[in-house]
Amino acid sequence: IECTDQTDELSCPSTCTFEQKSLCSWKNDRKQTLSWDFGSGRTSSIDTGPSTDHTTHSINGTYIYLETSTGIFGDRAHLISPLYRKSSKTCMFTFWYHMFGDTINTLNIHVRAGGIDTLIWSLQGNQGDEWRQGTAYLPTCASEFNMIVEGVRGTSFTGDIALDDFRFEQCYERPALSTCPEIPGDPNPFMCRSKHCIPQKSKCDYELDCCDGSDEEYSTCYNYQRCDFETDSCQWEKSAGSELMWERYRANILPFDRRPPYDHTTRSQLGHYLQLRITATTPRDSLATVSNYLGAATQQGCSMRFWIYFKANNNGELVVGYRYAIGD
């Protein structure tokens, strides 16, 4: 709390235990076929659902759950949070879930900002007859956003999903500083426009470390050679001898099981990135190389930073190298 009248906390994320059958300003989406209902003790169906809530660990405590005795396969329930104005770089949403039953389908957590829903957490299938904790990390410095908790019905009535004890953690920005204290190994930290301090190495890395964006602005990063692949491939091209092609994709072009949920730059499905074009028939150990002329390093300790996403059970190997001249 920074304001003595606590007005700085009024629109901030909080906790919700669902006791006294309160949704704590969260609301069911009436556009969906199903809804999240209050429960105590066991649900109405056998061989599914919890026997107690998580808060009090008793039959008198309250939780919310998706009742799957009604509806059909694929029906959904959405619980929508109030509008949150601002969060920190490290904000996380924690909750307890109970997913027990032979026909459990899926629990998803989305962040809705600017009319776009971004999936940040997902779990599918029977997780056993116990309460487990889930943690969903919000996009860095999210603002003007809602949380969407989505339950998806399975094929039968043994698919009840229960939730309890919502909590937001580490969601407040630290107080502004007049000067940056020296960080071990970093005698010259970067001061954001908001008067918050970050390590010098954290600026210009396509990661919003200053919530005001000042660490990624052109005036800060003009002497960095950077490429976010949003408009083109920045002359990164297929190298001689490469058997496969690195291609520039928009995140929502490929099927979900063959791509990351969003690109790193924009944190949305509309952003772009490089990805290998592979199929089920692509031979193992096929080589794919991409290169660019970076020019001469003007400072000692020149480094290359990049963000990578692996999504496969049999990942290949990523190797980064350099050459001084053609033929090396």
mmCIF file of C-alpha atoms in Angstrom, residues 246 256-262 273-276 278 306-320:
data_model
loop_
_atom_site.group_PDB
_atom_site.id
_atom_site.type_symbol
_atom_site.label_atom_id
_atom_site.label_comp_id
_atom_site.label_asym_id
_atom_site.label_seq_id
_atom_site.Cartn_x
_atom_site.Cartn_y
_atom_site.Cartn_z
ATOM 1 C CA TRP A 246 13.736 -21.745 -41.210
ATOM 2 C CA PHE A 256 -1.817 -25.241 -32.026
ATOM 3 C CA ASP A 257 0.021 -28.536 -31.490
ATOM 4 C CA ARG A 258 2.762 -27.471 -33.920
ATOM 5 C CA ARG A 259 3.572 -24.003 -32.638
ATOM 6 C CA PRO A 260 4.057 -21.892 -29.495
ATOM 7 C CA PRO A 261 0.838 -20.384 -28.073
ATOM 8 C CA TYR A 262 2.067 -16.882 -28.987
ATOM 9 C CA TYR A 273 8.875 -15.669 -35.331
ATOM 10 C CA LEU A 274 11.169 -18.118 -37.148
ATOM 11 C CA GLN A 275 10.291 -21.820 -37.085
ATOM 12 C CA LEU A 276 11.521 -24.917 -38.869
ATOM 13 C CA ILE A 278 9.157 -30.067 -40.644
ATOM 14 C CA PHE A 306 17.682 -14.811 -28.523
ATOM 15 C CA TRP A 307 14.488 -16.485 -27.299
ATOM 16 C CA ILE A 308 13.717 -20.102 -28.098
ATOM 17 C CA TYR A 309 10.660 -22.350 -27.756
ATOM 18 C CA PHE A 310 10.818 -26.153 -27.934
ATOM 19 C CA LYS A 311 7.608 -28.170 -28.279
ATOM 20 C CA ALA A 312 8.233 -31.870 -28.906
ATOM 21 C CA ASN A 313 9.041 -35.071 -27.069
ATOM 22 C CA ASN A 314 12.060 -35.756 -29.288
ATOM 23 C CA ASN A 315 13.698 -32.366 -29.608
ATOM 24 C CA GLY A 316 16.714 -31.941 -31.804
ATOM 25 C CA GLU A 317 19.789 -29.910 -30.988
ATOM 26 C CA LEU A 318 20.272 -26.165 -31.409
ATOM 27 C CA VAL A 319 23.844 -24.977 -32.013
ATOM 28 C CA VAL A 320 24.980 -21.356 -32.375
#
